[in-house]
Amino acid sequence: MRTAIFPGSFDPFTIGHYDVLISALKLFDKVIIAVGYNSSKSGYFSPCTRVKIIEDAIKGLEHVEVCTYSELTIDLCKRLGVNYIVRGLRTTTDFELESVIAQANKKMAPDILTIYIPASQEYSFVSSTVARDVIIHQGNAELFMPKGVNIQKYIKAGMVNIPPVKLDKQE
């Protein structure tokens, strides 16, 4: 069985991530979405909430699992016996960053391959940063979420760490 790990912070998981996942499922028998987190950083959504959002997004999809991890992605691959890492690309800037990471991973584990999957053109501008900015400014974030994800449910439940929006005073 060919299994791939699709790692990321997924803060939050967007329609762009979902698009890459659907493409990855055409190449692999199983895809593990690995939600990475660094305990020294606070994200907008906790790792547990990110997993719940992803579970909402993947309802009905077969051969997809979700996990969290805090080690190097290469170490997660070794621990799970996975030889493929899937990375989504939106822009040439993404490629430059991902290329450096893939080269470092290749140096540490030559048998683990990084597979790049470009996002569909219609989602190439969608990022977690864009989605978070829309959420913070109380815009319609549903435009950037996969079907099945009601992001407002998590916001209303207080499962988000959103700083208050400060308005500039005009004199």
N, CA, C and O of each residue as an XYZ file, in Angstrom:
684
protein
N       0.848     -1.183      0.000
C       0.000      0.000      0.000
C       0.889      1.240      0.000
O       1.768      1.383      0.850
N       0.654      2.132     -0.958
C       1.422      3.376     -1.034
C       0.723      4.442     -0.202
O      -0.387      4.877     -0.508
N       1.411      4.844      0.857
C       0.874      5.826      1.792
C       1.748      7.071      1.762
O       2.973      6.989      1.669
N       1.092      8.226      1.843
C       1.814      9.502      1.884
C       1.385     10.289      3.110
O       0.260     10.166      3.594
N       2.300     11.088      3.587
C       1.988     12.035      4.657
C       1.846     13.407      4.014
O       2.687     13.832      3.222
N       0.772     14.085      4.371
C       0.520     15.452      3.911
C       0.645     16.329      5.151
O      -0.338     16.539      5.863
N       1.859     16.847      5.419
C       2.079     17.609      6.646
C       1.798     19.099      6.485
O       1.867     19.646      5.384
N       1.488     19.730      7.585
C       1.308     21.179      7.585
C       0.771     21.635      8.920
O       0.422     20.824      9.778
N       0.709     22.940      9.085
C       0.108     23.474     10.312
C      -1.410     23.506     10.171
O      -2.131     23.356     11.157
N      -1.896     23.701      8.949
C      -3.339     23.679      8.660
C      -4.105     24.549      9.657
O      -5.035     24.086     10.318
N      -3.702     25.807      9.751
C      -4.268     26.721     10.752
C      -5.001     27.882     10.100
O      -4.530     29.017     10.171
N      -6.142     27.629      9.465
C      -6.935     26.395      9.377
C      -6.719     25.659      8.044
O      -6.045     26.158      7.142
N      -7.303     24.477      7.950
C      -7.340     23.664      6.731
C      -8.276     24.369      5.758
O      -9.431     24.639      6.089
N      -7.780     24.667      4.561
C      -8.552     25.458      3.595
C      -8.993     24.620      2.398
O      -8.654     23.442      2.277
N      -9.743     25.252      1.535
C     -10.167     24.593      0.297
C      -8.958     24.286     -0.589
O      -8.994     23.343     -1.380
N      -7.904     25.063     -0.463
C      -6.668     24.789     -1.195
C      -6.011     23.502     -0.713
O      -5.548     22.697     -1.521
N      -5.971     23.307      0.607
C      -5.448     22.056      1.160
C      -6.292     20.872      0.691
O      -5.765     19.823      0.320
N      -7.601     21.060      0.716
C      -8.517     20.001      0.301
C      -8.265     19.628     -1.163
O      -8.273     18.449     -1.518
N      -8.045     20.621     -1.993
C      -7.771     20.404     -3.411
C      -6.507     19.555     -3.598
O      -6.491     18.631     -4.412
N      -5.467     19.867     -2.853
C      -4.221     19.091     -2.935
C      -4.470     17.666     -2.427
O      -3.964     16.703     -3.004
N      -5.241     17.535     -1.359
C      -5.563     16.213     -0.821
C      -6.260     15.342     -1.863
O      -5.905     14.176     -2.036
N      -7.244     15.900     -2.553
C      -7.977     15.142     -3.580
C      -7.020     14.679     -4.673
O      -7.131     13.550     -5.152
N      -6.096     15.525     -5.069
C      -5.096     15.126     -6.065
C      -4.189     14.023     -5.523
O      -3.859     13.079     -6.241
N      -3.789     14.140     -4.265
C      -2.914     13.132     -3.653
C      -3.600     11.767     -3.590
O      -2.947     10.735     -3.741
N      -4.901     11.762     -3.371
C      -5.642     10.495     -3.303
C      -5.684      9.778     -4.648
O      -5.958      8.580     -4.704
N      -5.416     10.498     -5.720
C      -5.338      9.867     -7.047
C      -4.002      9.153     -7.232
O      -3.874      8.276     -8.086
N      -3.011      9.531     -6.431
C      -1.665      8.957     -6.553
C      -1.353      7.906     -5.492
O      -0.540      7.009     -5.717
N      -1.999      8.021     -4.344
C      -1.674      7.158     -3.206
C      -2.904      6.397     -2.726
O      -4.038      6.849     -2.877
N      -2.645      5.222     -2.141
C      -3.719      4.400     -1.599
C      -4.273      4.996     -0.309
O      -5.441      4.803      0.029
N      -3.419      5.719      0.401
C      -3.819      6.310      1.681
C      -3.018      7.594      1.889
O      -1.835      7.665      1.558
N      -3.681      8.597      2.438
C      -3.007      9.853      2.767
C      -3.260     10.154      4.237
O      -4.400     10.144      4.699
N      -2.193     10.418      4.954
C      -2.284     10.814      6.360
C      -2.043     12.315      6.437
O      -0.947     12.791      6.140
N      -3.066     13.053      6.835
C      -2.911     14.493      7.045
C      -2.295     14.659      8.427
O      -2.905     14.298      9.433
N      -1.093     15.201      8.471
C      -0.339     15.322      9.710
C      -0.295     16.782     10.139
O       0.358     17.614      9.509
N      -0.998     17.071     11.215
C      -1.081     18.430     11.738
C       0.113     18.654     12.663
O       0.165     18.136     13.778
N       1.054     19.427     12.176
C       2.240     19.718     12.971
C       2.006     20.895     13.890
O       1.276     21.831     13.564
N       2.636     20.829     15.036
C       2.538     21.971     15.941
C       3.798     22.102     16.754
O       4.517     21.137     17.011
N       4.037     23.325     17.145
C       5.187     23.665     17.948
C       4.647     24.225     19.254
O       3.965     25.249     19.255
N       4.943     23.571     20.350
C       4.371     23.978     21.642
C       4.818     25.370     22.069
O       4.189     25.971     22.940
N       5.883     25.895     21.479
C       6.331     27.239     21.843
C       5.599     28.327     21.059
O       5.792     29.515     21.318
N       4.761     27.927     20.102
C       3.984     28.883     19.322
C       2.504     28.663     19.581
O       2.055     27.530     19.761
N       1.750     29.755     19.598
C       0.300     29.585     19.724
C      -0.325     29.916     18.377
O      -0.124     31.004     17.837
N      -1.067     28.989     17.854
C      -1.752     29.211     16.593
C      -3.119     29.824     16.843
O      -3.517     30.032     17.989
N      -3.819     30.107     15.786
C      -5.179     30.632     15.930
C      -6.124     29.540     16.400
O      -7.015     29.783     17.214
N      -5.922     28.338     15.883
C      -6.710     27.196     16.318
C      -5.772     26.224     17.016
O      -4.632     26.051     16.585
N      -6.229     25.593     18.076
C      -5.410     24.583     18.744
C      -5.246     23.385     17.806
O      -6.055     23.198     16.897
N      -4.222     22.585     18.017
C      -4.073     21.380     17.189
C      -5.321     20.496     17.219
O      -5.700     19.935     16.192
N      -5.951     20.369     18.361
C      -7.174     19.558     18.481
C      -8.291     20.131     17.610
O      -9.002     19.381     16.941
N      -8.447     21.436     17.614
C      -9.476     22.075     16.788
C      -9.144     21.924     15.313
O     -10.041     21.697     14.501
N      -7.880     22.045     14.954
C      -7.474     21.861     13.559
C      -7.855     20.464     13.072
O      -8.340     20.295     11.954
N      -7.629     19.470     13.927
C      -8.001     18.091     13.572
C      -9.509     17.997     13.365
O      -9.961     17.364     12.411
N     -10.286     18.613     14.237
C     -11.754     18.574     14.104
C     -12.206     19.239     12.803
O     -13.105     18.739     12.126
N     -11.588     20.355     12.460
C     -11.922     21.043     11.208
C     -11.616     20.133     10.020
O     -12.417     20.020      9.093
N     -10.451     19.485     10.055
C     -10.080     18.573      8.967
C     -11.047     17.400      8.902
O     -11.450     16.987      7.815
N     -11.421     16.861     10.053
C     -12.383     15.751     10.065
C     -13.711     16.168      9.449
O     -14.343     15.374      8.753
N     -14.143     17.405      9.694
C     -15.354     17.915      9.035
C     -15.159     17.945      7.522
O     -16.057     17.576      6.764
N     -13.984     18.385      7.093
C     -13.701     18.544      5.660
C     -13.633     17.214      4.926
O     -14.014     17.129      3.758
N     -13.150     16.170      5.603
C     -12.913     14.896      4.909
C     -14.034     13.879      5.100
O     -13.917     12.737      4.657
N     -15.119     14.287      5.758
C     -16.243     13.357      5.923
C     -16.636     12.797      4.561
O     -16.817     13.541      3.597
N     -16.762     11.493      4.500
C     -17.145     10.857      3.250
C     -15.974     10.434      2.387
O     -16.154      9.667      1.442
N     -14.776     10.916      2.691
C     -13.595     10.501      1.930
C     -13.019      9.230      2.555
O     -12.911      9.112      3.775
N     -12.659      8.305      1.710
C     -12.016      7.080      2.188
C     -10.508      7.212      2.070
O      -9.999      8.012      1.285
N      -9.808      6.421      2.853
C      -8.353      6.304      2.778
C      -7.622      7.566      3.217
O      -6.529      7.862      2.736
N      -8.241      8.310      4.141
C      -7.606      9.511      4.694
C      -7.645      9.394      6.211
O      -8.678      9.066      6.794
N      -6.511      9.665      6.839
C      -6.426      9.703      8.297
C      -5.859     11.054      8.700
O      -5.240     11.752      7.897
N      -6.082     11.411      9.959
C      -5.549     12.665     10.490
C      -4.805     12.354     11.780
O      -5.278     11.572     12.605
N      -3.644     12.964     11.950
C      -2.900     12.825     13.198
C      -2.228     14.161     13.513
O      -2.161     15.051     12.665
N      -1.741     14.285     14.727
C      -0.927     15.446     15.097
C       0.491     14.941     15.382
O       0.702     13.771     15.700
N       1.442     15.849     15.260
C       2.824     15.481     15.573
C       3.616     16.729     15.922
O       3.258     17.843     15.541
N       4.705     16.514     16.659
C       5.548     17.648     17.042
C       7.022     17.387     16.736
O       7.886     18.192     17.083
N       7.301     16.258     16.087
C       8.679     15.951     15.720
C       8.949     16.401     14.291
O       8.073     16.970     13.640
N      10.149     16.149     13.808
C      10.444     16.411     12.405
C       9.536     15.542     11.537
O       9.217     14.410     11.900
N       9.129     16.073     10.401
C       8.269     15.314      9.495
C       8.959     14.021      9.067
O       8.308     12.984      8.948
N      10.251     14.074      8.840
C      11.017     12.878      8.466
C      10.924     11.823      9.560
O      10.776     10.637      9.266
N      11.011     12.243     10.817
C      10.905     11.286     11.922
C       9.509     10.682     12.003
O       9.356      9.505     12.328
N       8.487     11.491     11.705
C       7.119     10.959     11.656
C       7.009      9.912     10.554
O       6.424      8.849     10.760
N       7.564     10.207      9.393
C       7.550      9.243      8.284
C       8.207      7.930      8.695
O       7.658      6.854      8.459
N       9.371      8.024      9.305
C      10.092      6.817      9.740
C       9.257      6.038     10.760
O       9.141      4.815     10.679
N       8.681      6.764     11.719
C       7.893      6.103     12.771
C       6.692      5.372     12.189
O       6.335      4.288     12.650
N       6.062      5.971     11.164
C       4.866      5.367     10.566
C       5.176      4.465      9.371
O       4.277      3.825      8.825
N       6.428      4.414      8.969
C       6.815      3.587      7.833
C       6.312      4.122      6.499
O       5.944      3.354      5.610
N       6.301      5.446      6.368
C       5.811      6.107      5.158
C       6.998      6.654      4.367
O       7.906      7.253      4.942
N       6.990      6.448      3.052
C       8.112      6.876      2.212
C       7.808      8.072      1.318
O       8.637      8.441      0.486
N       6.640      8.680      1.473
C       6.265      9.804      0.612
C       5.719     10.954      1.455
O       4.941     10.757      2.389
N       6.151     12.152      1.095
C       5.626     13.380      1.685
C       4.978     14.167      0.559
O       5.590     14.382     -0.487
N       3.747     14.596      0.771
C       3.033     15.419     -0.213
C       3.086     16.867      0.240
O       2.793     17.181      1.394
N       3.460     17.737     -0.672
C       3.468     19.166     -0.396
C       2.713     19.881     -1.506
O       2.950     19.642     -2.690
N       1.810     20.754     -1.111
C       1.062     21.546     -2.076
C       1.838     22.792     -2.461
O       2.523     23.395     -1.634
N       1.722     23.167     -3.718
C       2.389     24.378     -4.214
C       1.350     25.322     -4.799
O       0.483     24.904     -5.567
N       1.440     26.596     -4.436
C       0.563     27.610     -4.997
C       1.323     28.529     -5.939
O       0.807     28.936     -6.981
N       2.552     28.852     -5.563
C       3.338     29.841     -6.307
C       4.788     29.374     -6.437
O       5.189     28.376     -5.838
N       5.553     30.103     -7.217
C       6.976     29.783     -7.337
C       7.690     30.023     -6.006
O       8.687     29.364     -5.710
N       7.193     30.952     -5.216
C       7.768     31.194     -3.889
C       7.601     29.951     -3.021
O       8.525     29.565     -2.305
N       6.415     29.315     -3.083
C       6.208     28.065     -2.353
C       7.232     27.028     -2.791
O       7.803     26.321     -1.960
N       7.466     26.937     -4.109
C       8.404     25.943     -4.617
C       9.805     26.175     -4.058
O      10.488     25.224     -3.677
N      10.230     27.423     -4.008
C      11.569     27.719     -3.507
C      11.719     27.293     -2.050
O      12.723     26.682     -1.684
N      10.741     27.605     -1.228
C      10.782     27.214      0.184
C      10.707     25.694      0.320
O      11.505     25.096      1.042
N       9.769     25.078     -0.358
C       9.581     23.633     -0.262
C      10.782     22.868     -0.794
O      11.100     21.792     -0.288
N      11.446     23.400     -1.793
C      12.619     22.757     -2.367
C      13.738     22.640     -1.336
O      14.402     21.607     -1.247
N      13.943     23.692     -0.565
C      14.976     23.686      0.473
C      14.641     22.635      1.532
O      15.508     21.867      1.951
N      13.388     22.608      1.956
C      12.960     21.630      2.968
C      13.108     20.208      2.428
O      13.587     19.320      3.135
N      12.697     19.991      1.172
C      12.801     18.655      0.569
C      14.257     18.202      0.473
O      14.560     17.029      0.692
N      15.152     19.126      0.145
C      16.573     18.768      0.062
C      17.127     18.380      1.428
O      17.895     17.425      1.543
N      16.739     19.116      2.454
C      17.172     18.776      3.818
C      16.617     17.408      4.217
O      17.330     16.582      4.788
N      15.334     17.176      3.911
C      14.724     15.880      4.222
C      15.441     14.751      3.486
O      15.676     13.686      4.057
N      15.787     14.981      2.227
C      16.476     13.969      1.414
C      17.844     13.645      2.015
O      18.277     12.493      1.993
N      18.509     14.645      2.542
C      19.812     14.436      3.182
C      19.657     13.565      4.428
O      20.489     12.694      4.683
N      18.595     13.796      5.205
C      18.370     13.036      6.440
C      17.798     11.647      6.182
O      18.058     10.714      6.941
N      17.012     11.510      5.099
C      16.357     10.226      4.808
C      16.240     10.065      3.293
O      15.209     10.406      2.714
N      17.283      9.549      2.650
C      17.295      9.457      1.180
C      16.162      8.628      0.577
O      15.821      8.816     -0.591
N      15.578      7.723      1.345
C      14.526      6.866      0.799
C      13.133      7.481      0.887
O      12.169      6.894      0.395
N      13.017      8.642      1.500
C      11.714      9.314      1.606
C      11.645     10.411      0.551
O      12.477     11.317      0.528
N      10.646     10.320     -0.319
C      10.505     11.249     -1.440
C       9.452     12.308     -1.143
O       8.415     12.027     -0.542
N       9.739     13.523     -1.575
C       8.758     14.604     -1.497
C       8.104     14.741     -2.861
O       8.787     14.859     -3.879
N       6.793     14.726     -2.874
C       6.004     14.866     -4.099
C       5.293     16.214     -4.034
O       4.568     16.496     -3.080
N       5.506     17.048     -5.058
C       4.851     18.347     -5.119
C       3.560     18.225     -5.925
O       3.542     17.638     -7.007
N       2.498     18.783     -5.389
C       1.220     18.805     -6.105
C       0.770     20.261     -6.200
O       0.515     20.901     -5.181
N       0.674     20.777     -7.411
C       0.218     22.168     -7.551
C      -1.267     22.288     -7.246
O      -2.064     21.423     -7.610
N      -1.623     23.364     -6.579
C      -3.037     23.649     -6.334
C      -3.692     24.021     -7.659
O      -3.047     24.579     -8.547
N      -4.955     23.714     -7.780
C      -5.697     24.155     -8.964
C      -5.646     25.671     -9.031
O      -5.590     26.345     -8.003
N      -5.667     26.194    -10.229
C      -5.545     27.633    -10.429
C      -6.573     28.412     -9.613
O      -6.259     29.469     -9.067
N      -7.785     27.902     -9.529
C      -8.834     28.622     -8.808
C      -8.577     28.739     -7.312
O      -9.196     29.561     -6.638
N      -7.656     27.912     -6.782
C      -7.345     27.961     -5.349
C      -5.916     28.421     -5.081
O      -5.470     28.389     -3.933
N      -5.200     28.841     -6.091
C      -3.784     29.156     -5.930
C      -3.530     30.366     -5.026
O      -2.408     30.556     -4.557
N      -4.532     31.167     -4.782
C      -4.364     32.327     -3.903
C      -4.789     32.040     -2.466
O      -4.565     32.857     -1.572
N      -5.401     30.884     -2.246
C      -5.947     30.566     -0.921
C      -4.842     30.011     -0.024
O      -4.152     29.056     -0.381
N      -4.694     30.621      1.128
C      -3.733     30.151      2.121
C      -4.392     30.242      3.492
O      -5.411     30.912      3.663
N      -3.801     29.567      4.455
C      -4.299     29.680      5.827
C      -4.184     31.116      6.320
O      -5.030     31.590      7.079
N      -3.135     31.804      5.887
C      -2.953     33.201      6.293
C      -4.112     34.064      5.799
O      -4.635     34.890      6.548
N      -4.514     33.877      4.546
C      -5.655     34.621      4.002
C      -6.916     34.280      4.784
O      -7.670     35.170      5.177
N      -7.142     32.988      5.009
C      -8.350     32.563      5.738
C      -8.365     33.152      7.145
O      -9.401     33.642      7.593
N      -7.234     33.112      7.847
C      -7.174     33.679      9.198
C      -7.446     35.175      9.191
O      -8.153     35.688     10.058
N      -6.881     35.875      8.208
C      -7.091     37.318      8.130
C      -8.580     37.638      7.936
O      -9.113     38.567      8.542
N      -9.222     36.864      7.095
C     -10.665     37.054      6.879
C     -11.423     36.765      8.169
O     -12.347     37.497      8.525
N     -11.037     35.700      8.872
C     -11.687     35.361     10.143
C     -11.499     36.486     11.158
O     -12.459     36.920     11.794
N     -10.268     36.953     11.307
C      -9.959     38.001     12.284
C     -10.778     39.259     12.024
O     -11.233     39.924     12.955
N     -10.957     39.574     10.741
C     -11.696     40.788     10.390
C     -13.173     40.514     10.135
O     -13.879     41.339      9.554
N     -13.631     39.343     10.579
C     -15.046     38.971     10.566
C     -15.663     38.988      9.168
O     -16.825     39.349      8.987
N     -14.854     38.587      8.187
C     -15.355     38.446      6.821
C     -15.932     37.056      6.611
O     -16.031     36.265      7.550
N     -16.308     36.768      5.385
C     -16.909     35.485      5.053
C     -15.820     34.445      4.768
O     -15.437     34.230      3.618
N     -15.338     33.815      5.817
C     -14.261     32.820      5.690
C     -14.744     31.533      5.034
O     -13.927     30.740      4.566
N     -16.056     31.313      4.992
C     -16.592     30.090      4.378
C     -16.152     29.979      2.913
O     -16.076     28.873      2.376
N     -15.863     31.106      2.267
C     -15.400     31.100      0.878
C     -14.080     30.351      0.715
O     -13.748     29.908     -0.385
N     -13.333     30.208      1.799
C     -12.010     29.618      1.757
C     -11.937     28.243      2.419
O     -10.869     27.637      2.503
N     -13.085     27.764      2.884
C     -13.146     26.490      3.588
C     -13.748     25.405      2.696
O     -14.574     25.703      1.833
N     -13.341     24.150      2.896
C     -13.969     23.052      2.156
C     -15.432     22.906      2.566
O     -15.823     23.307      3.662
N     -16.230     22.332      1.678
C     -17.622     22.048      2.024
C     -17.634     21.159      3.247
O     -16.778     20.288      3.400
N     -18.597     21.377      4.113
C     -18.686     20.583      5.336
C     -18.025     21.241      6.528
O     -18.219     20.811      7.665
N     -17.244     22.284      6.279
C     -16.588     22.986      7.384
C     -17.364     24.261      7.682
O     -17.430     25.178      6.863
N     -17.942     24.296      8.860
C     -18.628     25.497      9.343
C     -17.685     26.172     10.330
O     -17.735     25.901     11.530
N     -16.844     27.033      9.831
C     -15.816     27.657     10.655
C     -16.429     28.489     11.784
O     -15.827     28.641     12.847
N     -17.623     29.025     11.548
C     -18.294     29.817     12.582
C     -18.593     28.982     13.825
O     -18.613     29.507     14.938
N     -18.822     27.696     13.637
C     -19.077     26.792     14.768
C     -17.892     26.819     15.735
O     -18.081     26.829     16.952
N     -16.700     26.831     15.207
C     -15.504     26.817     16.047
C     -15.241     28.187     16.662
O     -14.773     28.292     17.796
N     -15.545     29.224     15.909
C     -15.361     30.579     16.432
C     -16.346     30.841     17.565
O     -15.956     31.343     18.620
N     -17.618     30.507     17.356
C     -18.645     30.727     18.381
C     -18.392     29.891     19.629
O     -18.750     30.301     20.733
N     -17.781     28.726     19.463
C     -17.479     27.858     20.604
C     -16.222     28.318     21.344
O     -15.809     27.696     22.323
N     -15.617     29.409     20.871
C     -14.422     29.926     21.522
C     -13.190     29.075     21.289
O     -12.260     29.090     22.096
N     -13.174     28.329     20.188
C     -12.068     27.422     19.900
C     -11.024     28.082     19.011
O     -10.332     27.414     18.243
N     -10.922     29.389     19.122
C      -9.995     30.137     18.293
C      -9.322     31.199     19.145
O      -9.925     31.745     20.069
N      -8.085     31.483     18.831
C      -7.303     32.474     19.552
C      -7.149     33.694     18.651
O      -6.093     33.913     18.058
N      -8.210     34.481     18.557
C      -8.195     35.646     17.664
C      -7.988     36.911     18.485
O      -8.755     37.192     19.406
N      -6.955     37.669     18.151
C      -6.764     38.937     18.863
C      -7.859     39.920     18.460
O      -8.347     39.882     17.330
N      -8.242     40.795     19.378
C      -9.267     41.772     19.019
C      -8.766     42.716     17.933
O      -7.583     43.055     17.881
N      -9.677     43.130     17.075
C      -9.332     44.066     16.010
C      -9.321     45.459     16.599
O     -10.300     45.898     17.203
N      -8.211     46.150     16.421
C      -8.095     47.509     16.930
C      -8.392     48.476     15.791
O      -7.797     48.383     14.717
N      -9.283     49.374     16.024
C      -9.625     50.365     15.027
C      -8.847     51.647     15.286
O      -8.737     52.107     16.422
N      -8.321     52.203     14.229
C      -7.609     53.453     14.358
C      -8.617     54.580     14.559
O      -9.655     54.624     13.899
N      -8.297     55.491     15.481
C      -9.157     56.644     15.680
C      -8.797     57.708     14.659
O      -7.626     58.033     14.462
N      -9.800     58.232     14.029
C      -9.559     59.310     13.074
C      -9.843     60.622     13.766
O     -10.842     60.769     14.470
N      -8.970     61.556     13.563
C      -9.151     62.858     14.209
C      -9.710     63.855     13.249
O      -9.930     65.009     13.617
